[in-house]
Amino acid sequence: MAPTDETGQAARHTTPPDAPPPAGPGVDPVPGSRPGVRMPRWLPRAMVLALALYAVFQLGSWAFHQLIGLLINVLIAFFLALAVEPAVSWMAARGVRRGLGTFLVFLGVLIAAAGFVTLLGSMLAGQIIKIVEDFPDYLDSVINWINGHFHTELRRVDIQEGLLRSDWLRNYVQNSATGVLDVSTQVLGGLFQLLTIGLFSFYFAADGPRLRRTVCSLLPPARQAEVLRAWEIAVNKTGGYLYSRGLMALVSGLAHYVLLEFLEVPYAPVLAVWVGLVSQFIPTIGTYLAGALPMLIAFTVDPWYALWVLVFVVIYQQFENYVLQPKLTSRTVDIHPAVAFGSVVAGTALLGAVGALIAIPATATLQAFLGAYVRRYDVTDDPRVLGHRGPRPGGGAGALARVRGLWVRRPAAEGAPSADAEPS
């Protein structure tokens, strides 16, 4: 009998129990996966985007580490341009072109630096020559002292021959000859770095208005006023820091020059300039580093003179910290000494010696900028503001008052008759 339509449809839809279900139209089943489950369309694009971001991050990190030296030089140049900006603006306001004014300022700084380095180099060369000439006398005095106290028979000729024949001297000469090339490379690198800083700082100072206009053109008008305000604060604080330090260096140099001239220490003017500059422009350790060289030169004249120089350096440092510096920096970089010390430590940890030099003006700029936008309130007249501890409930002044009251009431109670006593 021929099958009916319903019987044929049931036969077609009947499948064996072990057979997998048919796949959907146009979809091939993936081996080992559940049928009907496929990869989301966004997953490949997300993976490509993540790989692209990782590659960009690695490329940026590599470029940053390669350009870190240039970025530090640009940062130094920017702060140097901020420092000379008041002088350049003063000259520009009187009709001098900014380029010419910047050139004159940098020429004056260059002449002063070259003169100082020349005088210091001549002083050191003279002292080295004097030490070399007097070395045989020093060696004879040491040998005589040793022979007199230890009953030996040392001679200067034997010691000199032993030194000339020693392997130590031969190795030292070879290493010194090998290190000449390294020293020359470092000197050339330092000169190139100074040239780079000088060029960037010259362009920053000469094209200051154009640079500010370019930066402000990228911002809306509301932000432009804030950027110009921050720029003005940075110029004032950096220039004030430089000029106040220069004035303190002048006072320090004059004071030490009077002392060294009184003690008849040679090269007193150069040593005074050294003390003034190093003690003011090298933070934290500048004072001790500045006083070491005059002490060494004074020791060659008389050991007691070195002691007098040390005492004067310590006394003058206290006078500068508590009298001179607060008066000169109260209107320029008025920051707390602890904040200044912390900023120097942080700058040294981040950028080394460069960070130590620019840490104080950067911190003063940030403090002034925050002070202009942070709202302050009047402080209540509370004794705890001054560090006075108030009375605590159940203790402290309250307990002391109760003990005093009991002590006062006790003699009165002993002298008064009790309520149970019979009258006489």
Coordinates of C-alpha atoms in Angstrom, one line a residue:
M1 CA 0.0 0.0 0.0
A2 CA 1.4 3.4 -0.9
P3 CA 2.4 5.5 2.1
T4 CA 0.4 8.5 2.9
D5 CA 1.8 12.1 3.2
E6 CA 1.8 12.0 7.0
T7 CA 3.5 8.6 7.1
G8 CA 6.2 9.9 4.6
Q9 CA 6.8 13.0 6.7
A10 CA 7.2 11.0 9.9
A11 CA 9.6 8.6 8.2
R12 CA 11.7 11.5 6.9
H13 CA 11.8 13.2 10.3
T14 CA 12.7 10.0 12.2
T15 CA 16.4 9.8 12.9
P16 CA 18.5 7.1 14.6
P17 CA 19.1 7.6 18.3
D18 CA 22.9 7.7 18.0
A19 CA 23.1 10.2 15.1
P20 CA 24.1 13.8 15.9
P21 CA 21.5 16.4 15.3
P22 CA 21.6 18.1 11.9
A23 CA 23.5 21.3 11.6
G24 CA 21.8 24.5 10.8
P25 CA 21.7 25.7 7.2
G26 CA 25.1 27.1 6.1
V27 CA 26.9 26.3 9.4
D28 CA 29.5 23.5 9.6
P29 CA 29.8 21.8 12.9
V30 CA 33.1 22.3 14.7
P31 CA 34.7 19.1 16.0
G32 CA 34.9 19.0 19.8
S33 CA 32.4 21.9 20.3
R34 CA 28.9 22.2 21.1
P35 CA 26.7 22.5 18.0
G36 CA 25.2 26.0 17.5
V37 CA 28.0 27.8 19.5
R38 CA 30.3 30.1 17.5
M39 CA 33.0 32.8 18.3
P40 CA 31.7 36.3 19.0
R41 CA 32.3 38.7 16.2
W42 CA 33.9 41.3 18.6
L43 CA 36.5 39.0 20.0
P44 CA 39.0 39.1 17.0
R45 CA 38.8 42.8 16.8
A46 CA 39.3 43.1 20.6
M47 CA 42.4 40.9 20.4
V48 CA 43.9 42.9 17.6
L49 CA 43.2 46.2 19.5
A50 CA 44.8 44.8 22.6
L51 CA 47.9 43.7 20.7
A52 CA 48.1 47.1 19.0
L53 CA 47.8 49.0 22.3
Y54 CA 50.6 46.8 23.8
A55 CA 52.8 47.5 20.8
V56 CA 52.2 51.2 21.0
F57 CA 53.0 51.1 24.8
Q58 CA 56.2 49.2 24.2
L59 CA 57.2 51.6 21.4
G60 CA 56.5 54.7 23.6
S61 CA 58.4 53.2 26.5
W62 CA 61.4 52.5 24.3
A63 CA 61.3 56.0 22.8
F64 CA 61.0 57.6 26.2
H65 CA 64.0 55.8 27.5
Q66 CA 66.0 56.8 24.4
L67 CA 65.0 60.4 24.7
I68 CA 65.2 60.8 28.5
G69 CA 68.5 62.7 28.2
L70 CA 67.0 65.2 25.7
L71 CA 63.9 65.7 27.9
I72 CA 66.0 66.4 31.0
N73 CA 68.0 69.0 29.0
V74 CA 64.8 70.6 27.7
L75 CA 63.5 70.8 31.3
I76 CA 66.7 72.5 32.5
A77 CA 66.5 74.9 29.6
F78 CA 62.9 75.8 30.4
F79 CA 63.7 76.6 34.0
L80 CA 66.8 78.6 32.9
A81 CA 64.6 80.5 30.5
L82 CA 62.1 81.2 33.3
A83 CA 65.0 82.5 35.5
V84 CA 66.2 85.0 32.9
E85 CA 62.7 86.0 31.7
P86 CA 62.4 89.0 34.1
A87 CA 65.7 90.5 32.9
V88 CA 64.8 89.9 29.2
S89 CA 61.3 91.4 29.7
W90 CA 62.8 94.4 31.5
M91 CA 65.1 95.1 28.5
A92 CA 62.3 94.5 26.0
A93 CA 60.1 97.0 27.8
R94 CA 62.8 99.6 27.2
G95 CA 63.0 99.1 23.5
V96 CA 65.6 96.4 23.2
R97 CA 64.6 93.5 21.0
R98 CA 64.0 90.2 22.9
G99 CA 66.6 88.3 20.8
L100 CA 69.3 90.9 21.5
G101 CA 68.3 91.2 25.2
T102 CA 68.5 87.4 25.6
F103 CA 71.9 87.4 23.9
L104 CA 73.2 90.1 26.2
V105 CA 72.0 88.3 29.3
F106 CA 73.5 84.9 28.3
L107 CA 76.7 86.7 27.3
G108 CA 77.0 88.2 30.8
V109 CA 76.4 84.8 32.4
L110 CA 78.9 83.1 30.1
I111 CA 81.6 85.7 30.8
A112 CA 81.1 85.4 34.6
A113 CA 81.2 81.6 34.4
A114 CA 84.3 81.6 32.2
G115 CA 86.0 84.0 34.5
F116 CA 85.2 82.0 37.6
V117 CA 86.4 78.7 36.0
T118 CA 89.6 80.3 34.9
L119 CA 90.4 81.8 38.3
L120 CA 89.5 78.5 40.0
G121 CA 91.6 76.5 37.6
S122 CA 94.6 78.8 38.0
M123 CA 94.3 78.5 41.8
L124 CA 94.1 74.7 41.7
A125 CA 97.0 74.6 39.3
G126 CA 99.1 76.8 41.6
Q127 CA 98.3 74.7 44.6
I128 CA 99.1 71.5 42.8
I129 CA 102.5 72.9 41.7
K130 CA 103.2 74.0 45.2
I131 CA 102.4 70.6 46.6
V132 CA 104.6 68.9 44.0
E133 CA 107.5 71.2 44.8
D134 CA 107.1 70.9 48.5
F135 CA 106.5 67.1 48.4
P136 CA 110.2 66.2 49.0
D137 CA 110.3 68.3 52.1
Y138 CA 107.1 66.7 53.4
L139 CA 108.5 63.3 52.7
D140 CA 111.8 64.1 54.5
S141 CA 109.9 65.3 57.6
V142 CA 107.8 62.1 57.6
I143 CA 110.9 59.9 57.2
N144 CA 112.7 61.7 60.0
W145 CA 109.7 61.3 62.3
I146 CA 109.5 57.6 61.6
N147 CA 113.3 57.1 62.1
G148 CA 113.2 59.0 65.3
H149 CA 110.3 57.2 66.9
F150 CA 110.8 53.7 65.5
H151 CA 114.6 53.6 65.3
T152 CA 114.6 52.7 61.6
E153 CA 117.0 53.8 58.8
L154 CA 114.7 54.8 56.0
R155 CA 116.0 57.0 53.2
R156 CA 114.1 59.0 50.6
V157 CA 116.1 57.6 47.7
D158 CA 115.2 54.1 48.7
I159 CA 111.5 54.9 48.9
Q160 CA 111.5 56.7 45.5
E161 CA 113.3 53.8 43.8
G162 CA 110.8 51.4 45.4
L163 CA 107.9 53.4 44.0
L164 CA 109.4 53.6 40.6
R165 CA 110.0 49.9 40.4
S166 CA 106.6 48.9 41.9
D167 CA 103.9 47.2 39.8
W168 CA 101.3 49.4 41.4
L169 CA 102.8 52.5 39.7
R170 CA 103.1 50.8 36.4
N171 CA 99.5 49.6 36.5
Y172 CA 98.4 53.1 37.6
V173 CA 100.1 54.7 34.6
Q174 CA 98.6 52.2 32.2
N175 CA 95.1 52.7 33.6
S176 CA 95.6 56.5 33.5
A177 CA 96.7 56.3 29.9
T178 CA 93.7 54.2 29.0
G179 CA 91.3 56.5 30.9
V180 CA 92.4 59.6 29.0
L181 CA 90.1 58.7 26.1
D182 CA 87.1 58.1 28.5
V183 CA 87.7 61.5 30.2
S184 CA 87.9 63.2 26.8
T185 CA 84.7 61.6 25.7
Q186 CA 82.9 62.7 28.9
V187 CA 84.2 66.3 28.5
L188 CA 83.0 66.4 24.9
G189 CA 79.6 65.0 26.0
G190 CA 79.3 67.6 28.8
L191 CA 80.1 70.4 26.4
F192 CA 77.5 69.2 23.9
Q193 CA 75.0 68.9 26.7
L194 CA 75.7 72.5 27.8
L195 CA 75.4 73.7 24.2
T196 CA 72.0 71.9 23.9
I197 CA 70.7 73.5 27.1
G198 CA 72.0 76.9 26.1
L199 CA 70.3 76.8 22.7
F200 CA 67.0 75.6 24.0
S201 CA 67.0 78.1 26.9
F202 CA 67.9 80.9 24.4
Y203 CA 65.0 80.0 22.1
F204 CA 62.6 79.7 25.1
A205 CA 63.5 83.1 26.4
A206 CA 63.7 84.9 23.1
D207 CA 60.5 83.5 21.7
G208 CA 58.6 83.6 25.1
P209 CA 55.5 85.5 23.8
R210 CA 55.3 83.4 20.7
L211 CA 55.6 80.2 22.7
R212 CA 52.8 81.3 25.1
R213 CA 50.6 82.3 22.1
T214 CA 51.2 78.9 20.6
V215 CA 50.3 77.1 23.8
C216 CA 47.2 79.2 24.4
S217 CA 46.0 78.7 20.8
L218 CA 45.4 75.0 21.6
L219 CA 43.1 75.8 24.6
P220 CA 39.7 77.4 25.2
P221 CA 39.6 81.0 26.5
A222 CA 38.8 79.9 30.1
R223 CA 41.9 77.6 30.2
Q224 CA 44.1 80.2 28.5
A225 CA 43.8 82.5 31.6
E226 CA 44.8 79.7 33.9
V227 CA 47.8 78.8 31.8
L228 CA 49.0 82.4 31.6
R229 CA 48.5 82.8 35.4
A230 CA 50.6 79.6 36.1
W231 CA 53.2 80.8 33.6
E232 CA 53.5 84.2 35.4
I233 CA 53.8 82.5 38.8
A234 CA 56.5 80.2 37.5
V235 CA 58.5 83.1 36.1
N236 CA 58.2 85.1 39.3
K237 CA 59.1 82.2 41.6
T238 CA 62.0 80.9 39.5
G239 CA 63.4 84.4 38.9
G240 CA 63.0 85.3 42.6
Y241 CA 64.7 82.1 43.6
L242 CA 67.7 82.8 41.4
Y243 CA 68.0 86.4 42.4
S244 CA 67.6 85.8 46.1
R245 CA 70.2 83.0 45.9
G246 CA 72.6 85.3 44.0
L247 CA 72.2 88.0 46.6
M248 CA 72.9 85.6 49.4
A249 CA 75.9 84.2 47.4
L250 CA 77.2 87.8 47.2
V251 CA 76.9 88.4 51.0
S252 CA 78.4 85.0 51.8
G253 CA 81.3 85.6 49.4
L254 CA 82.1 89.0 51.0
A255 CA 82.0 87.6 54.5
H256 CA 84.3 84.7 53.7
Y257 CA 86.6 87.0 51.7
V258 CA 87.1 89.2 54.8
L259 CA 88.0 86.2 56.9
L260 CA 90.4 84.7 54.4
E261 CA 92.1 88.0 53.7
F262 CA 92.4 88.6 57.5
L263 CA 94.1 85.1 57.9
E264 CA 96.3 85.8 54.8
V265 CA 95.1 82.7 53.0
P266 CA 96.2 82.7 49.4
Y267 CA 93.6 83.1 46.6
A268 CA 91.1 84.7 48.9
P269 CA 88.9 86.2 46.2
V270 CA 88.6 83.0 44.2
L271 CA 87.8 81.0 47.4
A272 CA 85.2 83.5 48.4
V273 CA 83.4 83.3 45.1
W274 CA 83.6 79.5 45.4
V275 CA 82.0 79.5 48.8
G276 CA 79.3 81.9 47.8
L277 CA 78.2 80.0 44.6
V278 CA 78.5 76.4 45.8
S279 CA 76.9 77.0 49.2
Q280 CA 73.8 78.7 47.6
F281 CA 73.2 76.8 44.4
I282 CA 74.0 73.2 45.5
P283 CA 71.3 72.2 48.0
T284 CA 71.7 70.3 51.2
I285 CA 75.5 69.5 50.9
G286 CA 76.6 72.8 49.3
T287 CA 77.6 74.4 52.5
Y288 CA 79.9 71.6 53.6
L289 CA 81.3 71.2 50.1
A290 CA 82.0 74.9 49.8
G291 CA 83.8 75.1 53.1
A292 CA 86.0 72.1 52.5
L293 CA 88.2 73.8 49.9
P294 CA 89.0 77.0 52.0
M295 CA 89.8 74.7 54.9
L296 CA 92.2 72.7 52.8
I297 CA 94.0 75.8 51.5
A298 CA 94.1 77.3 55.0
F299 CA 95.6 74.1 56.4
T300 CA 98.6 74.5 54.1
V301 CA 99.3 77.8 55.7
D302 CA 98.6 76.9 59.3
P303 CA 96.5 74.0 60.8
W304 CA 94.9 76.4 63.2
Y305 CA 93.6 78.5 60.4
A306 CA 91.6 75.6 59.1
L307 CA 89.9 75.3 62.5
W308 CA 89.1 79.0 62.4
V309 CA 87.6 78.7 58.9
L310 CA 85.5 75.7 60.1
V311 CA 84.2 77.7 63.1
F312 CA 83.3 80.7 60.9
V313 CA 81.5 78.5 58.3
V314 CA 79.3 77.0 61.0
I315 CA 78.5 80.3 62.7
Y316 CA 77.8 82.0 59.4
Q317 CA 75.5 79.2 58.3
Q318 CA 73.4 79.6 61.4
F319 CA 73.2 83.4 60.8
E320 CA 72.2 82.8 57.2
N321 CA 69.5 80.2 58.0
Y322 CA 67.8 82.1 60.8
V323 CA 68.4 85.8 59.9
L324 CA 69.4 86.4 56.3
Q325 CA 67.5 83.8 54.4
P326 CA 64.0 84.5 55.8
K327 CA 64.3 88.2 55.1
L328 CA 65.5 87.7 51.5
T329 CA 63.2 84.8 50.5
S330 CA 60.1 85.8 52.3
R331 CA 58.6 87.4 49.1
T332 CA 60.2 85.1 46.5
V333 CA 60.2 81.4 47.6
D334 CA 58.5 81.4 50.9
I335 CA 58.3 77.7 51.6
H336 CA 58.9 75.8 54.8
P337 CA 62.4 74.4 55.4
A338 CA 61.0 70.9 55.8
V339 CA 59.1 71.2 52.5
A340 CA 62.2 72.5 50.8
F341 CA 64.3 69.6 52.1
G342 CA 61.7 67.1 51.1
S343 CA 61.4 68.6 47.6
V344 CA 65.2 68.4 47.2
V345 CA 65.2 64.7 48.3
A346 CA 62.3 63.9 45.9
G347 CA 63.9 65.8 43.0
T348 CA 67.2 64.0 43.6
A349 CA 65.5 60.6 43.6
L350 CA 63.7 61.4 40.3
L351 CA 66.2 63.3 38.3
G352 CA 69.5 63.2 40.3
A353 CA 71.5 66.5 40.5
V354 CA 69.2 68.2 38.0
G355 CA 66.2 67.5 40.2
A356 CA 68.0 68.8 43.3
L357 CA 68.6 72.1 41.5
I358 CA 65.1 72.7 40.2
A359 CA 63.2 71.1 43.1
I360 CA 62.9 74.3 45.2
P361 CA 61.6 76.7 42.4
A362 CA 59.3 74.0 41.1
T363 CA 57.9 73.4 44.6
A364 CA 57.5 77.2 45.2
T365 CA 55.7 77.5 41.9
L366 CA 53.3 74.7 42.7
Q367 CA 52.7 76.0 46.2
A368 CA 51.9 79.5 44.8
F369 CA 49.6 78.1 42.1
L370 CA 47.7 76.0 44.6
G371 CA 47.5 78.9 47.0
A372 CA 45.8 81.0 44.3
Y373 CA 43.0 78.4 43.7
V374 CA 42.6 76.6 47.1
R375 CA 40.1 78.3 49.3
R376 CA 41.2 78.9 52.9
Y377 CA 39.0 79.4 56.0
D378 CA 39.5 81.2 59.3
V379 CA 40.7 79.0 62.1
T380 CA 38.6 78.9 65.3
D381 CA 40.1 80.2 68.6
D382 CA 40.6 76.8 70.0
P383 CA 43.5 76.1 72.5
R384 CA 44.2 72.8 70.7
V385 CA 45.4 74.8 67.7
L386 CA 48.3 76.0 69.7
G387 CA 49.0 72.5 71.1
H388 CA 47.3 73.0 74.4
R389 CA 45.4 69.9 75.6
G390 CA 41.9 70.7 76.8
P391 CA 40.2 69.1 79.8
R392 CA 39.0 65.5 79.3
P393 CA 35.8 64.3 80.8
G394 CA 36.5 62.2 83.9
G395 CA 40.2 62.9 84.0
G396 CA 43.0 65.4 83.7
A397 CA 41.9 68.8 85.0
G398 CA 38.5 67.6 86.1
A399 CA 40.1 64.9 88.4
L400 CA 42.6 67.5 89.8
A401 CA 39.7 69.9 90.6
R402 CA 37.8 67.2 92.5
V403 CA 40.8 66.2 94.5
R404 CA 41.5 69.8 95.4
G405 CA 37.8 70.2 96.5
L406 CA 37.9 67.2 98.7
W407 CA 41.1 68.4 100.3
V408 CA 39.5 71.7 101.1
R409 CA 36.3 70.2 102.5
R410 CA 38.1 67.7 104.7
P411 CA 39.6 70.1 107.3
A412 CA 36.3 71.9 107.5
A413 CA 34.5 68.6 108.3
E414 CA 37.0 67.7 111.0
G415 CA 36.7 71.0 112.8
A416 CA 32.8 71.1 112.7
P417 CA 30.7 69.1 115.2
S418 CA 28.9 66.1 113.9
A419 CA 25.2 65.9 113.7
D420 CA 25.0 62.9 116.2
A421 CA 27.1 64.5 118.9
E422 CA 25.1 65.5 122.1
P423 CA 25.3 69.1 123.1
S424 CA 27.2 69.8 126.3

